[in-house]
């Protein structure tokens, strides 16, 4: 099963990026084989609608869950329609996040965790 | 004639300059294009005579016709559409109303419907004509409302545009096609920093401009030095005076409280007219 972790770097030792739409990298990992792919996020400095765009990308890559810090309302609507589980509040090392997900420690949320524009430069990051 | 009043930095005194200028020259109209928070009306106190609503076209999908091909998502330059599981999701607040989605839809399944985003009001205070736009709360796209305000420009009059702060799309929309732009600044590091950005915008747009320094006796000399170095005319200086601030806080324009300012703003207009 494929899941996506938003990451600040391109390896499993990188830190989880707390932003979804504007994360540095999407790490798409296979939970069974422990193989992964790091994809640089071209939406990092997009003008607007990056949550929608990043959500669309997740749907295209057919991931089953997204592990990240926060998700805004637009991205959440796309992910939810695509049937992708959204898990927020994830931090620390990517590898550990995957392990925790595999152990069933991380639970999906039912509502967006932050408002629009949260991931814009200069806005409150957590 | 169109004179716009812009600033770069917010809170430097655009509305002070725009309203006092409008009240000092004959045959004038003031157009408040700061549609996110128009406040010229506080000083002009016009009698509002008409109100028209502003709409932008946003897409609506006929689900019976849509086959979920994703072309609309692909052509949308503003990320206002997602297509997942063959279902089209539309985000109207991101839509710029460009119409690409309906134009390119192979199934002709997208129709554009009007969405109200704000309104324009017109009115009068004695001989001064007044127009203002107001963007609805929660809307992000102010340029269509600004354009609707600017439709009321009358070439037989002196049109004074109170522009929004900053240097982005709303400002460009407001000041475009002006014959002259007054940049209001204050002699502080922030004021100067944003003045420099605004000057770059005006040079790019090839609009003649000059500077008014508000609260001119505060801060430092760097704004004067910059204008001299860049060969930019300083058209007027307004001192930091408690009486002006006090009148402002009560919604009284300086020209009404201090008659000598009427002449000063007339002089400012004449200076611009000569340029």
mmCIF file of N, CA and C in Angstrom, chain B residues 126-180:
data_model
loop_
_atom_site.group_PDB
_atom_site.id
_atom_site.type_symbol
_atom_site.label_atom_id
_atom_site.label_comp_id
_atom_site.label_asym_id
_atom_site.label_seq_id
_atom_site.Cartn_x
_atom_site.Cartn_y
_atom_site.Cartn_z
ATOM 1 N N UNK B 126 -22.102 67.842 -2.610
ATOM 2 C CA UNK B 126 -22.137 69.113 -3.350
ATOM 3 C C UNK B 126 -21.724 68.859 -4.805
ATOM 4 N N UNK B 127 -20.642 69.492 -5.294
ATOM 5 C CA UNK B 127 -20.269 69.306 -6.707
ATOM 6 C C UNK B 127 -19.363 68.105 -6.927
ATOM 7 N N UNK B 128 -18.896 67.518 -5.846
ATOM 8 C CA UNK B 128 -17.936 66.417 -5.973
ATOM 9 C C UNK B 128 -18.660 65.086 -6.180
ATOM 10 N N UNK B 129 -18.327 64.417 -7.287
ATOM 11 C CA UNK B 129 -18.911 63.096 -7.525
ATOM 12 C C UNK B 129 -18.110 62.047 -6.767
ATOM 13 N N UNK B 130 -18.802 61.023 -6.338
ATOM 14 C CA UNK B 130 -18.191 60.014 -5.477
ATOM 15 C C UNK B 130 -18.538 58.616 -5.984
ATOM 16 N N UNK B 131 -17.519 57.770 -6.116
ATOM 17 C CA UNK B 131 -17.757 56.364 -6.470
ATOM 18 C C UNK B 131 -16.862 55.506 -5.586
ATOM 19 N N UNK B 132 -17.434 54.426 -5.058
ATOM 20 C CA UNK B 132 -16.588 53.508 -4.283
ATOM 21 C C UNK B 132 -16.980 52.058 -4.575
ATOM 22 N N UNK B 133 -16.000 51.185 -4.468
ATOM 23 C CA UNK B 133 -16.268 49.757 -4.609
ATOM 24 C C UNK B 133 -16.070 49.081 -3.276
ATOM 25 N N UNK B 134 -16.802 48.000 -3.084
ATOM 26 C CA UNK B 134 -16.629 47.244 -1.850
ATOM 27 C C UNK B 134 -16.645 45.751 -2.172
ATOM 28 N N UNK B 135 -15.596 45.096 -1.776
ATOM 29 C CA UNK B 135 -15.481 43.652 -1.992
ATOM 30 C C UNK B 135 -16.197 42.938 -0.848
ATOM 31 N N UNK B 136 -16.977 41.913 -1.182
ATOM 32 C CA UNK B 136 -17.669 41.171 -0.123
ATOM 33 C C UNK B 136 -16.667 40.492 0.813
ATOM 34 N N UNK B 137 -17.047 40.352 2.059
ATOM 35 C CA UNK B 137 -16.191 39.685 3.052
ATOM 36 C C UNK B 137 -15.964 38.239 2.618
ATOM 37 N N UNK B 138 -14.724 37.797 2.688
ATOM 38 C CA UNK B 138 -14.386 36.419 2.325
ATOM 39 C C UNK B 138 -13.944 36.267 0.893
ATOM 40 N N UNK B 139 -14.161 37.312 0.061
ATOM 41 C CA UNK B 139 -13.711 37.242 -1.328
ATOM 42 C C UNK B 139 -12.252 37.687 -1.414
ATOM 43 N N UNK B 140 -11.502 37.072 -2.336
ATOM 44 C CA UNK B 140 -10.077 37.392 -2.441
ATOM 45 C C UNK B 140 -9.754 38.199 -3.690
ATOM 46 N N UNK B 141 -10.667 38.241 -4.639
ATOM 47 C CA UNK B 141 -10.343 38.793 -5.958
ATOM 48 C C UNK B 141 -10.881 40.211 -6.104
ATOM 49 N N UNK B 142 -10.036 41.208 -5.793
ATOM 50 C CA UNK B 142 -10.553 42.574 -5.829
ATOM 51 C C UNK B 142 -10.506 43.244 -7.208
ATOM 52 N N UNK B 143 -9.605 42.851 -8.150
ATOM 53 C CA UNK B 143 -9.544 43.572 -9.421
ATOM 54 C C UNK B 143 -10.873 43.721 -10.186
ATOM 55 N N UNK B 144 -11.765 42.708 -10.219
ATOM 56 C CA UNK B 144 -13.021 42.942 -10.945
ATOM 57 C C UNK B 144 -13.848 44.081 -10.340
ATOM 58 N N UNK B 145 -13.806 44.227 -9.018
ATOM 59 C CA UNK B 145 -14.556 45.316 -8.380
ATOM 60 C C UNK B 145 -13.890 46.657 -8.698
ATOM 61 N N UNK B 146 -12.547 46.667 -8.683
ATOM 62 C CA UNK B 146 -11.812 47.894 -9.007
ATOM 63 C C UNK B 146 -12.123 48.334 -10.441
ATOM 64 N N UNK B 147 -12.146 47.349 -11.359
ATOM 65 C CA UNK B 147 -12.474 47.680 -12.757
ATOM 66 C C UNK B 147 -13.883 48.250 -12.867
ATOM 67 N N UNK B 148 -14.806 47.710 -12.072
ATOM 68 C CA UNK B 148 -16.188 48.208 -12.105
ATOM 69 C C UNK B 148 -16.256 49.647 -11.579
ATOM 70 N N UNK B 149 -15.432 49.969 -10.589
ATOM 71 C CA UNK B 149 -15.369 51.351 -10.086
ATOM 72 C C UNK B 149 -14.852 52.263 -11.191
ATOM 73 N N UNK B 150 -13.798 51.790 -11.875
ATOM 74 C CA UNK B 150 -13.149 52.639 -12.885
ATOM 75 C C UNK B 150 -14.016 52.869 -14.131
ATOM 76 N N UNK B 151 -15.057 52.083 -14.300
ATOM 77 C CA UNK B 151 -15.999 52.342 -15.409
ATOM 78 C C UNK B 151 -16.678 53.691 -15.230
ATOM 79 N N UNK B 152 -16.671 54.212 -14.004
ATOM 80 C CA UNK B 152 -17.328 55.492 -13.733
ATOM 81 C C UNK B 152 -16.413 56.690 -13.979
ATOM 82 N N UNK B 153 -15.203 56.425 -14.452
ATOM 83 C CA UNK B 153 -14.300 57.530 -14.795
ATOM 84 C C UNK B 153 -14.919 58.351 -15.920
ATOM 85 N N UNK B 154 -14.925 59.668 -15.729
ATOM 86 C CA UNK B 154 -15.478 60.563 -16.748
ATOM 87 C C UNK B 154 -14.341 61.455 -17.246
ATOM 88 N N UNK B 155 -14.025 61.333 -18.528
ATOM 89 C CA UNK B 155 -12.851 62.027 -19.055
ATOM 90 C C UNK B 155 -12.991 63.552 -19.020
ATOM 91 N N UNK B 156 -14.221 64.037 -18.851
ATOM 92 C CA UNK B 156 -14.417 65.495 -18.793
ATOM 93 C C UNK B 156 -14.134 66.041 -17.387
ATOM 94 N N UNK B 157 -13.781 65.142 -16.466
ATOM 95 C CA UNK B 157 -13.581 65.579 -15.089
ATOM 96 C C UNK B 157 -12.161 65.293 -14.597
ATOM 97 N N UNK B 158 -11.864 65.818 -13.430
ATOM 98 C CA UNK B 158 -10.633 65.422 -12.746
ATOM 99 C C UNK B 158 -10.989 64.209 -11.890
ATOM 100 N N UNK B 159 -10.483 63.045 -12.316
ATOM 101 C CA UNK B 159 -10.802 61.808 -11.605
ATOM 102 C C UNK B 159 -9.665 61.477 -10.639
ATOM 103 N N UNK B 160 -9.990 61.394 -9.370
ATOM 104 C CA UNK B 160 -8.962 61.102 -8.368
ATOM 105 C C UNK B 160 -9.209 59.711 -7.794
ATOM 106 N N UNK B 161 -8.230 58.841 -8.011
ATOM 107 C CA UNK B 161 -8.365 57.448 -7.591
ATOM 108 C C UNK B 161 -7.608 57.211 -6.292
ATOM 109 N N UNK B 162 -8.336 56.770 -5.284
ATOM 110 C CA UNK B 162 -7.714 56.356 -4.022
ATOM 111 C C UNK B 162 -7.388 54.871 -4.177
ATOM 112 N N UNK B 163 -6.101 54.552 -4.330
ATOM 113 C CA UNK B 163 -5.684 53.173 -4.635
ATOM 114 C C UNK B 163 -5.484 52.368 -3.359
ATOM 115 N N UNK B 164 -5.503 51.049 -3.495
ATOM 116 C CA UNK B 164 -5.164 50.218 -2.331
ATOM 117 C C UNK B 164 -3.657 50.275 -2.060
ATOM 118 N N UNK B 165 -3.208 49.875 -0.876
ATOM 119 C CA UNK B 165 -1.765 49.866 -0.597
ATOM 120 C C UNK B 165 -1.087 48.687 -1.281
ATOM 121 N N UNK B 166 0.229 48.711 -1.288
ATOM 122 C CA UNK B 166 0.994 47.584 -1.825
ATOM 123 C C UNK B 166 1.471 47.833 -3.240
ATOM 124 N N UNK B 167 1.872 46.757 -3.904
ATOM 125 C CA UNK B 167 2.390 46.880 -5.272
ATOM 126 C C UNK B 167 1.884 45.719 -6.150
ATOM 127 N N UNK B 168 0.845 45.019 -5.695
ATOM 128 C CA UNK B 168 0.406 43.840 -6.446
ATOM 129 C C UNK B 168 -0.798 44.145 -7.338
ATOM 130 N N UNK B 169 -1.437 43.079 -7.867
ATOM 131 C CA UNK B 169 -2.517 43.224 -8.858
ATOM 132 C C UNK B 169 -3.559 44.315 -8.550
ATOM 133 N N UNK B 170 -4.106 44.377 -7.321
ATOM 134 C CA UNK B 170 -5.120 45.405 -7.081
ATOM 135 C C UNK B 170 -4.585 46.823 -7.324
ATOM 136 N N UNK B 171 -3.338 47.068 -6.936
ATOM 137 C CA UNK B 171 -2.745 48.400 -7.135
ATOM 138 C C UNK B 171 -2.572 48.672 -8.632
ATOM 139 N N UNK B 172 -2.039 47.700 -9.344
ATOM 140 C CA UNK B 172 -1.832 47.860 -10.791
ATOM 141 C C UNK B 172 -3.165 48.158 -11.471
ATOM 142 N N UNK B 173 -4.199 47.386 -11.099
ATOM 143 C CA UNK B 173 -5.529 47.583 -11.693
ATOM 144 C C UNK B 173 -6.029 48.997 -11.411
ATOM 145 N N UNK B 174 -5.798 49.473 -10.192
ATOM 146 C CA UNK B 174 -6.295 50.793 -9.797
ATOM 147 C C UNK B 174 -5.564 51.937 -10.510
ATOM 148 N N UNK B 175 -4.253 51.819 -10.671
ATOM 149 C CA UNK B 175 -3.491 52.975 -11.185
ATOM 150 C C UNK B 175 -3.267 52.953 -12.701
ATOM 151 N N UNK B 176 -3.509 51.811 -13.332
ATOM 152 C CA UNK B 176 -3.337 51.687 -14.788
ATOM 153 C C UNK B 176 -4.081 52.795 -15.521
ATOM 154 N N UNK B 177 -3.498 53.328 -16.553
ATOM 155 C CA UNK B 177 -4.092 54.377 -17.393
ATOM 156 C C UNK B 177 -4.226 55.728 -16.680
ATOM 157 N N UNK B 178 -3.597 55.879 -15.521
ATOM 158 C CA UNK B 178 -3.603 57.195 -14.880
ATOM 159 C C UNK B 178 -2.698 58.135 -15.675
ATOM 160 N N UNK B 179 -3.053 59.418 -15.659
ATOM 161 C CA UNK B 179 -2.173 60.406 -16.285
ATOM 162 C C UNK B 179 -1.029 60.748 -15.337
ATOM 163 N N UNK B 180 -1.322 60.605 -14.048
ATOM 164 C CA UNK B 180 -0.308 60.928 -13.053
ATOM 165 C C UNK B 180 -0.604 60.126 -11.787
#
